[in-house]
Amino acid sequence: MKYISTRGGGEPKSFCDILLGGLAPDGGLYLPETYPRVTKEMLTEWRKLSYAKLAFRIFSLFIDDIPRRDLWAICRKTYTSDVYQYCREGCNPADITPLVTLEPWLHLLELSNGPTLAFKDIALQLLGNLFEYELGRRGEVMNILGATSGDTGSAAEYAMLGKKGVKVFMLSPEGKMSAFQRAQMYSLQDPNILNLAVRGMFDDAQDIVKAVSDDAEFKARYKIAAVNSINWARVMAQIVYYFKGYFSATKSNDEFVNFAVPTGNFGNICAGHIARMMGLPIKRLILATNENDVLDEFFRTGMYRPRSSANTLVTSSPSMDISKASNFERFVFDFVGRDSDIVWSLWHSLGTQGSFDLVGVTRNDVQDFGFVSGVSTHADRLATIRSVWETYGIMIDTHTADALAVARRLRRPGDNIVALETAQAMKFEEAISEALGSNPGRRHSDFVGIEKLPQRVVVIPASSAEVKSYIASNT
Ligand SMILES: *Cc1c(COP(=O)(O)O)cnc(C)c1O
């Protein structure tokens, strides 16, 4: 299996060559040259597998430069009930992503039972183990530099915790995250995890990461790498739970399901798109945005108009407060028939005019790819949290509420819908209290009082020179 850039530049590469890098040199994103197809026989066999075995089967279709024994060891170590221990009462942590049935036609797929209580753990825990393995094989070390507004930073830090050869420098906006999110990151005492609170906003932190990464000499000298959501291995890891969720929500491989996905950077739903292209019986991918509705506009009109960060709203589902979706180019590549010249010119007009319109560019229709979309607002979120609590006694977070709100609105007769649960309610206690008048939920004992633990964080001016000199003196 080789990987190519969505913009057509460079030679095809193997999995481990793109694992440690970010964008392709021509600015595109990597995708497999072709998607492997699953057969009826494969689905029949896979239905019975544990999560780790299923992951191994799926990854084997995409990776041919890691020996099978090693890949299996990595899967077994990554997908264990010890790591995904925070499941709901009555669920089995060994399922890794347990399914909760609300109505015969409506299910929740729990993706947030890992150490940081958000679905990003599923991909980043794999990445941590793959990085350690590959760096060990090459005898190299790596310094991960990232910026976070919340979930990504903590998921990356927990994934890289104790990994040989890996150090993490994570920038966060000083005082802008919730107390719970700060505690999750800053209370880590591992000497290889370095938290830098930047005096500024998230965008300032992100600009610093970009400035440092653009300095090719510094980047090479200090072995700077990223773990952002454009990394192919993260998308690949997420394909697995679409299969697992499908098997849990159906009895036979003749049935179809629909997935409702709360969407920001298009990473999660991109994995669903690929699972569908591989032949998993997915009827529709229901894309839910919050008030930041750039992707809803695209799927309704064909017009892609990313916003500036100044025009990005701060909402109660903050992990979806995205103005441009960094994985979207992968879908567009497939949508225009994998024509990299078209992708190149679309992203060119994005650079010059700030938007592009796909109407007339391709004969394909987004519905041919299963996509439908809708917007969920703050009021929708609160109403959904309330009704799910009152009807089923189940507490959901604000992002999952966006998915459920849109799923209920777009449901058609006969649909079987799996809504992806991307975070746990205990991370968003303020919104829960607003929805329910009080917070009847209880934190797992591991998270009680984490706000009071000693914290390790260095406050730093919003300056790339300062961050560079900090890195230079701490590697
Ligand atoms: C990151 C995140 C999302 C959005 O996922 P994308 O892959 O960026 O579309 C949704 N919900 C939660 C809780 C997240 O952390």
Coordinates of C-alpha atoms and ligand atoms in Angstrom, one line a residue:
M1 CA 0.0 0.0 0.0
K2 CA 1.4 3.4 -1.0
Y3 CA 0.3 6.9 -0.1
I4 CA -0.1 9.8 -2.5
S5 CA -0.7 13.5 -2.0
T6 CA -4.2 15.0 -2.7
R7 CA -2.3 17.6 -4.8
G8 CA -0.5 15.1 -6.9
G9 CA 3.1 16.1 -6.1
G10 CA 6.0 13.8 -5.1
E11 CA 6.5 10.0 -5.3
P12 CA 4.2 7.6 -3.6
K13 CA 5.4 6.7 -0.1
S14 CA 4.9 3.9 2.4
F15 CA 3.1 4.1 5.7
C16 CA 6.1 4.5 8.0
D17 CA 7.5 7.3 5.8
I18 CA 4.3 9.4 6.2
L19 CA 3.7 8.4 9.8
L20 CA 6.2 10.8 11.3
G21 CA 5.6 13.7 8.9
G22 CA 2.7 16.1 8.5
L23 CA 1.6 17.6 5.2
A24 CA 2.9 16.3 1.9
P25 CA 5.7 18.6 0.6
D26 CA 3.3 20.1 -2.0
G27 CA 0.9 21.1 0.8
G28 CA -1.6 18.3 0.2
L29 CA -2.7 15.5 2.5
Y30 CA -1.7 11.9 2.2
L31 CA -4.3 9.2 1.2
P32 CA -3.9 5.6 0.2
E33 CA -3.5 5.2 -3.6
T34 CA -6.7 3.1 -3.6
Y35 CA -9.1 2.1 -0.8
P36 CA -9.0 -1.6 0.0
R37 CA -12.4 -3.2 -0.5
V38 CA -14.0 -5.5 2.2
T39 CA -15.8 -8.6 1.0
K40 CA -18.9 -10.3 2.5
E41 CA -16.5 -13.0 3.8
M42 CA -14.3 -10.5 5.6
L43 CA -17.3 -8.8 7.2
T44 CA -18.6 -12.2 8.4
E45 CA -15.3 -13.0 10.0
W46 CA -14.7 -9.6 11.4
R47 CA -18.1 -9.5 13.2
K48 CA -16.8 -11.9 15.8
L49 CA -13.5 -10.2 16.5
S50 CA -12.4 -8.2 19.6
Y51 CA -11.6 -4.5 19.1
A52 CA -7.8 -5.2 19.0
K53 CA -8.1 -8.0 16.5
L54 CA -10.4 -6.0 14.3
A55 CA -8.0 -3.0 14.4
F56 CA -5.2 -5.4 13.4
R57 CA -7.2 -6.7 10.4
I58 CA -8.0 -3.2 9.2
F59 CA -4.5 -1.7 9.8
S60 CA -3.0 -4.7 7.9
L61 CA -4.8 -3.5 4.8
F62 CA -3.1 -0.1 5.1
I63 CA 0.3 -0.9 6.5
D64 CA 2.8 -3.2 4.7
D65 CA 6.1 -2.0 6.2
I66 CA 5.6 -3.1 9.8
P67 CA 6.0 -6.9 10.4
R68 CA 2.7 -8.5 11.3
R69 CA 3.8 -9.7 14.7
D70 CA 4.9 -6.2 15.7
L71 CA 1.7 -4.6 14.4
W72 CA -0.4 -7.1 16.4
A73 CA 1.6 -6.4 19.5
I74 CA 1.0 -2.7 19.0
C75 CA -2.8 -3.2 18.6
R76 CA -3.0 -5.5 21.6
K77 CA -1.2 -3.0 23.8
T78 CA -3.2 0.0 22.5
Y79 CA -6.8 -1.3 22.7
T80 CA -7.1 -2.7 26.2
S81 CA -9.8 -2.3 28.9
D82 CA -7.1 -0.7 31.2
V83 CA -6.8 2.2 28.8
Y84 CA -10.5 2.5 28.0
Q85 CA -11.7 2.0 31.5
Y86 CA -14.2 4.9 32.0
C87 CA -17.3 3.4 30.4
R88 CA -20.9 3.8 31.6
E89 CA -22.2 1.6 34.3
G90 CA -23.5 -1.6 32.7
C91 CA -21.1 -1.4 29.8
N92 CA -18.1 -3.6 29.3
P93 CA -14.8 -1.8 29.1
A94 CA -13.4 -4.7 27.1
D95 CA -15.6 -3.6 24.2
I96 CA -13.4 -0.4 24.0
T97 CA -16.2 1.4 22.2
P98 CA -19.4 0.0 23.8
L99 CA -22.8 0.7 22.2
V100 CA -25.7 2.0 24.2
T101 CA -29.2 1.5 22.6
L102 CA -31.6 4.4 23.4
E103 CA -34.4 3.3 21.0
P104 CA -34.5 0.3 18.6
W105 CA -33.4 2.8 15.9
L106 CA -31.0 5.0 17.9
H107 CA -27.7 4.2 19.5
L108 CA -24.8 5.9 21.1
L109 CA -21.3 4.6 20.4
E110 CA -19.1 5.4 23.4
L111 CA -15.8 6.7 22.0
S112 CA -14.7 8.7 25.0
N113 CA -13.8 6.1 27.6
G114 CA -10.0 6.7 27.4
P115 CA -7.7 8.6 29.8
T116 CA -8.8 12.1 28.6
L117 CA -12.5 11.3 28.2
A118 CA -12.7 12.4 24.5
F119 CA -12.6 10.4 21.3
K120 CA -9.2 11.7 20.3
D121 CA -7.7 9.2 22.7
I122 CA -8.6 6.3 20.3
A123 CA -6.3 7.6 17.6
L124 CA -3.6 9.3 19.7
Q125 CA -3.0 6.3 21.9
L126 CA -2.2 4.3 18.7
L127 CA 0.0 7.2 17.5
G128 CA 2.0 7.2 20.7
N129 CA 2.7 3.5 20.4
L130 CA 3.5 3.7 16.6
F131 CA 5.8 6.6 17.2
E132 CA 7.7 4.9 19.9
Y133 CA 8.0 1.7 17.8
E134 CA 9.2 3.5 14.6
L135 CA 11.6 5.9 16.4
G136 CA 13.1 2.9 18.2
R137 CA 13.6 1.1 14.9
R138 CA 15.3 4.1 13.4
G139 CA 17.2 5.1 16.5
E140 CA 15.8 8.6 16.4
V141 CA 14.1 11.0 18.8
M142 CA 11.4 13.5 18.3
N143 CA 10.0 16.7 19.8
I144 CA 6.3 17.1 19.4
L145 CA 5.2 20.7 19.2
G146 CA 1.5 21.5 19.3
A147 CA -1.1 24.0 20.2
T148 CA -4.4 23.2 21.9
S149 CA -7.6 24.9 22.9
G150 CA -8.7 21.8 24.9
D151 CA -9.0 18.1 24.0
T152 CA -6.2 17.6 21.6
G153 CA -3.4 18.7 23.9
S154 CA -4.4 16.4 26.7
A155 CA -5.0 13.5 24.4
A156 CA -1.6 14.0 22.9
E157 CA 0.1 14.3 26.2
Y158 CA -1.5 11.1 27.7
A159 CA -0.6 9.3 24.5
M160 CA 3.1 10.2 24.6
L161 CA 3.4 9.8 28.4
G162 CA 6.5 7.7 29.1
K163 CA 7.2 7.0 25.4
K164 CA 10.9 6.5 24.7
G165 CA 12.4 9.1 22.4
V166 CA 9.4 11.5 22.5
K167 CA 9.1 14.8 24.2
V168 CA 6.0 17.0 24.0
F169 CA 5.9 20.8 24.0
M170 CA 2.3 21.8 24.2
L171 CA 1.2 25.4 23.9
S172 CA -2.2 26.5 25.4
P173 CA -3.8 29.9 25.7
E174 CA -3.2 31.1 29.3
G175 CA -6.4 31.1 31.3
K176 CA -8.7 30.2 28.4
M177 CA -9.4 26.5 29.0
S178 CA -11.8 25.1 31.6
A179 CA -10.3 24.3 35.0
F180 CA -10.9 20.6 34.3
Q181 CA -9.0 20.8 31.0
R182 CA -6.1 22.7 32.6
A183 CA -5.9 20.2 35.4
Q184 CA -5.8 17.3 33.0
M185 CA -2.8 18.7 31.2
Y186 CA -0.9 20.7 33.8
S187 CA -1.0 18.0 36.5
L188 CA 1.1 15.6 34.5
Q189 CA 4.5 15.3 36.2
D190 CA 6.4 13.5 33.5
P191 CA 9.6 15.3 32.7
N192 CA 9.0 14.7 28.9
I193 CA 5.7 16.6 28.9
L194 CA 6.2 20.4 28.9
N195 CA 3.2 22.7 29.1
L196 CA 3.6 26.2 27.9
A197 CA 0.8 28.7 28.7
V198 CA 1.0 31.4 26.1
R199 CA -0.1 34.9 27.1
G200 CA -2.6 35.2 24.3
M201 CA -5.4 33.4 22.5
F202 CA -5.4 29.9 20.9
D203 CA -4.7 31.5 17.5
D204 CA -1.6 33.1 18.8
A205 CA -0.4 29.7 20.1
Q206 CA -1.2 28.1 16.7
D207 CA 0.6 30.9 14.8
I208 CA 3.7 30.2 16.9
V209 CA 3.6 26.5 16.1
K210 CA 3.3 27.4 12.4
A211 CA 6.2 30.0 12.6
V212 CA 8.5 27.5 14.4
S213 CA 7.6 24.7 11.9
D214 CA 8.2 27.1 8.9
D215 CA 11.8 27.5 10.1
A216 CA 13.2 24.5 8.3
E217 CA 16.6 24.7 9.9
F218 CA 15.2 24.9 13.4
K219 CA 12.7 22.2 12.7
A220 CA 15.4 19.8 11.4
R221 CA 17.9 20.6 14.1
Y222 CA 15.4 20.1 17.0
K223 CA 13.5 17.2 15.3
I224 CA 10.2 19.0 15.6
A225 CA 7.1 17.0 14.6
A226 CA 3.3 17.4 15.0
V227 CA 0.4 15.2 15.9
N228 CA -2.3 17.3 14.4
S229 CA -5.5 15.9 13.0
I230 CA -4.2 15.8 9.4
N231 CA -2.0 12.8 10.3
W232 CA -3.1 9.8 8.3
A233 CA -2.6 7.3 11.1
R234 CA -5.1 9.2 13.2
V235 CA -7.7 8.9 10.4
M236 CA -6.9 5.2 9.9
A237 CA -7.3 4.5 13.6
Q238 CA -10.8 6.0 13.5
I239 CA -12.0 3.7 10.7
V240 CA -12.0 0.8 13.1
Y241 CA -14.8 2.0 15.3
Y242 CA -17.1 2.5 12.3
F243 CA -16.8 -1.2 11.7
K244 CA -17.1 -2.0 15.4
G245 CA -20.2 0.3 15.7
Y246 CA -21.8 -1.3 12.6
F247 CA -21.4 -4.8 14.0
S248 CA -22.8 -3.8 17.4
A249 CA -25.8 -2.1 15.9
T250 CA -26.8 -4.8 13.5
K251 CA -27.4 -8.6 13.4
S252 CA -26.5 -9.3 9.8
N253 CA -24.3 -7.8 7.2
D254 CA -27.3 -7.1 4.9
E255 CA -28.4 -4.3 7.2
F256 CA -27.4 -0.7 6.7
V257 CA -26.7 1.9 9.4
N258 CA -26.4 5.7 9.5
F259 CA -23.7 7.5 11.6
A260 CA -24.3 10.9 13.1
V261 CA -21.0 12.6 13.7
P262 CA -20.3 15.9 15.6
T263 CA -17.8 17.6 13.3
G264 CA -15.1 20.1 13.5
N265 CA -11.9 19.4 11.5
F266 CA -13.6 16.7 9.5
G267 CA -11.2 14.0 10.9
N268 CA -13.8 11.8 12.5
I269 CA -16.3 11.8 9.7
C270 CA -13.5 11.4 7.1
A271 CA -12.8 8.0 8.7
G272 CA -16.5 7.2 8.3
H273 CA -16.4 8.2 4.6
I274 CA -13.4 5.9 4.1
A275 CA -15.1 3.0 5.9
R276 CA -18.0 3.5 3.5
M277 CA -15.7 3.6 0.4
M278 CA -14.2 0.3 1.7
G279 CA -17.7 -1.2 1.4
L280 CA -19.0 -1.0 5.0
P281 CA -22.8 -0.9 4.6
I282 CA -23.3 2.8 5.7
K283 CA -26.3 4.4 4.2
R284 CA -25.8 8.0 5.3
L285 CA -23.2 10.0 7.2
I286 CA -25.1 12.7 9.1
L287 CA -22.7 15.6 9.7
A288 CA -23.6 17.8 12.6
T289 CA -22.0 21.2 13.1
N290 CA -22.6 23.7 15.9
E291 CA -23.1 27.4 15.1
N292 CA -19.8 27.4 13.2
D293 CA -21.5 25.9 10.2
V294 CA -19.0 26.2 7.4
L295 CA -19.4 22.5 6.6
D296 CA -23.1 22.5 6.7
E297 CA -23.1 25.3 4.2
F298 CA -20.9 23.2 1.9
F299 CA -23.0 20.1 2.1
R300 CA -26.2 22.0 1.4
T301 CA -24.9 24.3 -1.4
G302 CA -21.5 23.1 -2.7
M303 CA -19.9 26.4 -1.6
Y304 CA -16.9 26.1 0.8
R305 CA -16.2 29.4 2.6
P306 CA -13.9 29.0 5.6
R307 CA -14.1 31.8 8.1
S308 CA -11.3 33.8 9.7
S309 CA -10.6 32.9 13.3
A310 CA -12.1 36.4 14.2
N311 CA -15.4 35.1 12.7
T312 CA -15.3 31.8 14.6
L313 CA -17.9 31.8 17.4
V314 CA -17.1 30.5 20.9
T315 CA -19.8 27.9 21.7
S316 CA -20.7 25.4 24.3
S317 CA -19.4 22.6 22.1
P318 CA -15.9 24.2 21.9
S319 CA -14.1 21.3 20.2
M320 CA -16.2 22.0 17.1
D321 CA -15.4 25.7 17.0
I322 CA -13.5 25.4 13.8
S323 CA -13.5 27.9 10.9
K324 CA -11.7 25.7 8.4
A325 CA -11.7 22.0 8.4
S326 CA -8.2 20.6 8.0
N327 CA -9.2 17.1 6.8
F328 CA -11.8 18.3 4.3
E329 CA -9.3 18.2 1.4
R330 CA -9.3 14.4 1.7
F331 CA -13.0 14.2 1.0
V332 CA -12.8 16.8 -1.8
F333 CA -10.1 14.7 -3.5
D334 CA -12.5 11.7 -3.6
F335 CA -15.5 13.8 -4.5
V336 CA -13.8 15.3 -7.7
G337 CA -12.9 11.8 -8.8
R338 CA -9.4 11.8 -7.3
D339 CA -8.2 14.4 -9.8
S340 CA -5.3 16.2 -8.0
D341 CA -5.3 19.0 -10.7
I342 CA -8.8 20.0 -9.6
V343 CA -7.9 19.8 -6.0
W344 CA -4.8 22.0 -6.6
S345 CA -6.8 24.6 -8.4
L346 CA -9.6 24.6 -5.8
W347 CA -7.1 25.2 -3.0
H348 CA -5.4 27.8 -5.1
S349 CA -8.7 29.8 -5.4
L350 CA -9.2 29.3 -1.7
G351 CA -5.9 31.1 -1.2
T352 CA -6.7 33.9 -3.6
Q353 CA -10.5 34.3 -3.2
G354 CA -11.1 32.7 0.2
S355 CA -13.7 30.2 -1.1
F356 CA -14.6 27.8 -3.9
D357 CA -17.8 26.5 -5.4
L358 CA -18.0 22.8 -6.4
V359 CA -21.3 23.2 -8.3
G360 CA -20.4 22.4 -11.9
V361 CA -16.9 21.2 -11.1
T362 CA -17.9 17.6 -10.9
R363 CA -21.0 15.6 -11.9
N364 CA -20.9 13.9 -8.5
D365 CA -23.5 14.7 -5.8
V366 CA -22.6 14.8 -2.1
Q367 CA -25.5 12.4 -1.6
D368 CA -23.8 9.8 -3.8
F369 CA -21.2 9.8 -1.0
G370 CA -23.9 9.4 1.7
F371 CA -23.5 12.9 3.2
V372 CA -26.3 15.0 4.7
S373 CA -25.8 17.8 7.2
G374 CA -27.4 20.0 9.8
V375 CA -26.7 22.6 12.4
S376 CA -27.2 22.4 16.2
T377 CA -27.4 25.5 18.3
H378 CA -26.8 26.1 22.0
A379 CA -30.6 25.8 22.6
D380 CA -30.7 22.5 20.7
R381 CA -27.8 21.2 22.7
L382 CA -29.4 22.0 26.1
A383 CA -32.8 20.6 25.0
T384 CA -31.2 17.4 23.8
I385 CA -29.1 16.9 27.0
R386 CA -32.3 17.5 29.0
S387 CA -34.5 15.1 27.0
V388 CA -31.9 12.3 26.9
W389 CA -31.5 12.6 30.7
E390 CA -35.2 12.7 31.4
T391 CA -36.1 9.9 28.9
Y392 CA -33.2 7.5 29.4
G393 CA -31.4 8.6 32.5
I394 CA -28.3 9.0 30.4
M395 CA -26.0 12.0 30.6
I396 CA -24.4 13.2 27.4
D397 CA -22.0 16.0 26.7
T398 CA -22.6 19.0 24.4
H399 CA -20.8 17.6 21.3
T400 CA -22.7 14.3 21.5
A401 CA -25.9 16.4 21.9
D402 CA -25.1 18.2 18.6
A403 CA -25.0 14.8 16.8
L404 CA -28.2 13.6 18.4
A405 CA -30.1 16.8 17.8
V406 CA -29.3 16.7 14.0
A407 CA -29.8 12.9 13.9
R408 CA -33.3 13.2 15.3
R409 CA -34.1 16.0 12.9
L410 CA -32.9 14.3 9.7
R411 CA -34.1 10.8 10.6
R412 CA -36.1 9.0 7.9
P413 CA -38.5 6.1 8.4
G414 CA -36.6 2.8 8.7
D415 CA -33.3 4.5 9.5
N416 CA -31.0 2.8 12.1
I417 CA -28.8 5.6 13.5
V418 CA -25.6 5.4 15.5
A419 CA -24.6 8.7 17.1
L420 CA -20.9 9.0 18.0
E421 CA -20.3 10.1 21.6
T422 CA -17.1 12.1 21.4
A423 CA -16.7 13.3 25.0
Q424 CA -18.0 12.6 28.4
A425 CA -20.4 15.0 30.2
M426 CA -18.1 15.4 33.2
K427 CA -15.8 17.5 31.0
F428 CA -18.5 20.1 30.5
E429 CA -20.2 20.4 33.9
E430 CA -21.2 24.1 33.4
A431 CA -23.3 23.3 30.3
I432 CA -24.9 20.3 32.1
S433 CA -25.9 22.5 35.0
E434 CA -27.4 25.0 32.5
A435 CA -29.3 22.3 30.8
L436 CA -30.6 20.5 33.9
G437 CA -30.7 23.3 36.5
S438 CA -28.2 21.3 38.5
N439 CA -25.6 18.7 37.8
P440 CA -26.8 15.3 38.9
G441 CA -23.9 13.6 37.2
R442 CA -21.0 12.2 39.2
R443 CA -17.3 12.2 38.2
H444 CA -15.4 9.0 38.2
S445 CA -13.3 8.9 41.4
D446 CA -10.1 9.2 39.4
F447 CA -11.2 12.7 38.4
V448 CA -12.6 14.0 41.7
G449 CA -10.5 17.0 42.8
I450 CA -8.1 17.0 39.9
E451 CA -8.3 20.8 39.8
K452 CA -6.5 20.8 43.2
L453 CA -3.5 18.7 42.1
P454 CA -0.1 20.4 41.8
Q455 CA 0.4 21.8 38.3
R456 CA 3.5 22.0 36.1
V457 CA 3.2 24.8 33.5
V458 CA 5.5 27.6 32.3
V459 CA 3.9 30.9 31.3
I460 CA 5.5 32.4 28.2
P461 CA 4.9 35.5 26.0
A462 CA 3.2 35.0 22.7
S463 CA 6.5 35.0 20.8
S464 CA 7.9 32.3 18.6
A465 CA 11.5 33.5 19.5
E466 CA 10.7 32.8 23.2
V467 CA 9.2 29.4 22.4
K468 CA 12.2 28.5 20.2
S469 CA 14.7 29.4 22.9
Y470 CA 12.6 27.4 25.5
I471 CA 12.8 24.4 23.2
A472 CA 16.5 24.9 22.6
S473 CA 17.3 24.9 26.3
N474 CA 15.0 22.0 27.2
T475 CA 16.0 19.3 24.6
Ligands
LIG1 C1 -12.2 17.0 18.2 C2 -13.6 16.8 18.7 C3 -14.7 16.9 17.8 C4 -14.5 17.2 16.3 O1 -13.9 16.1 15.6 P1 -13.2 16.4 14.2 O2 -12.5 15.1 13.9 O3 -12.3 17.6 14.4 O4 -14.3 16.6 13.2 C5 -15.9 16.6 18.3 N1 -16.2 16.4 19.6 C6 -15.1 16.4 20.5 C7 -15.4 16.2 21.9 C8 -13.8 16.6 20.1 O5 -12.8 16.6 21.0

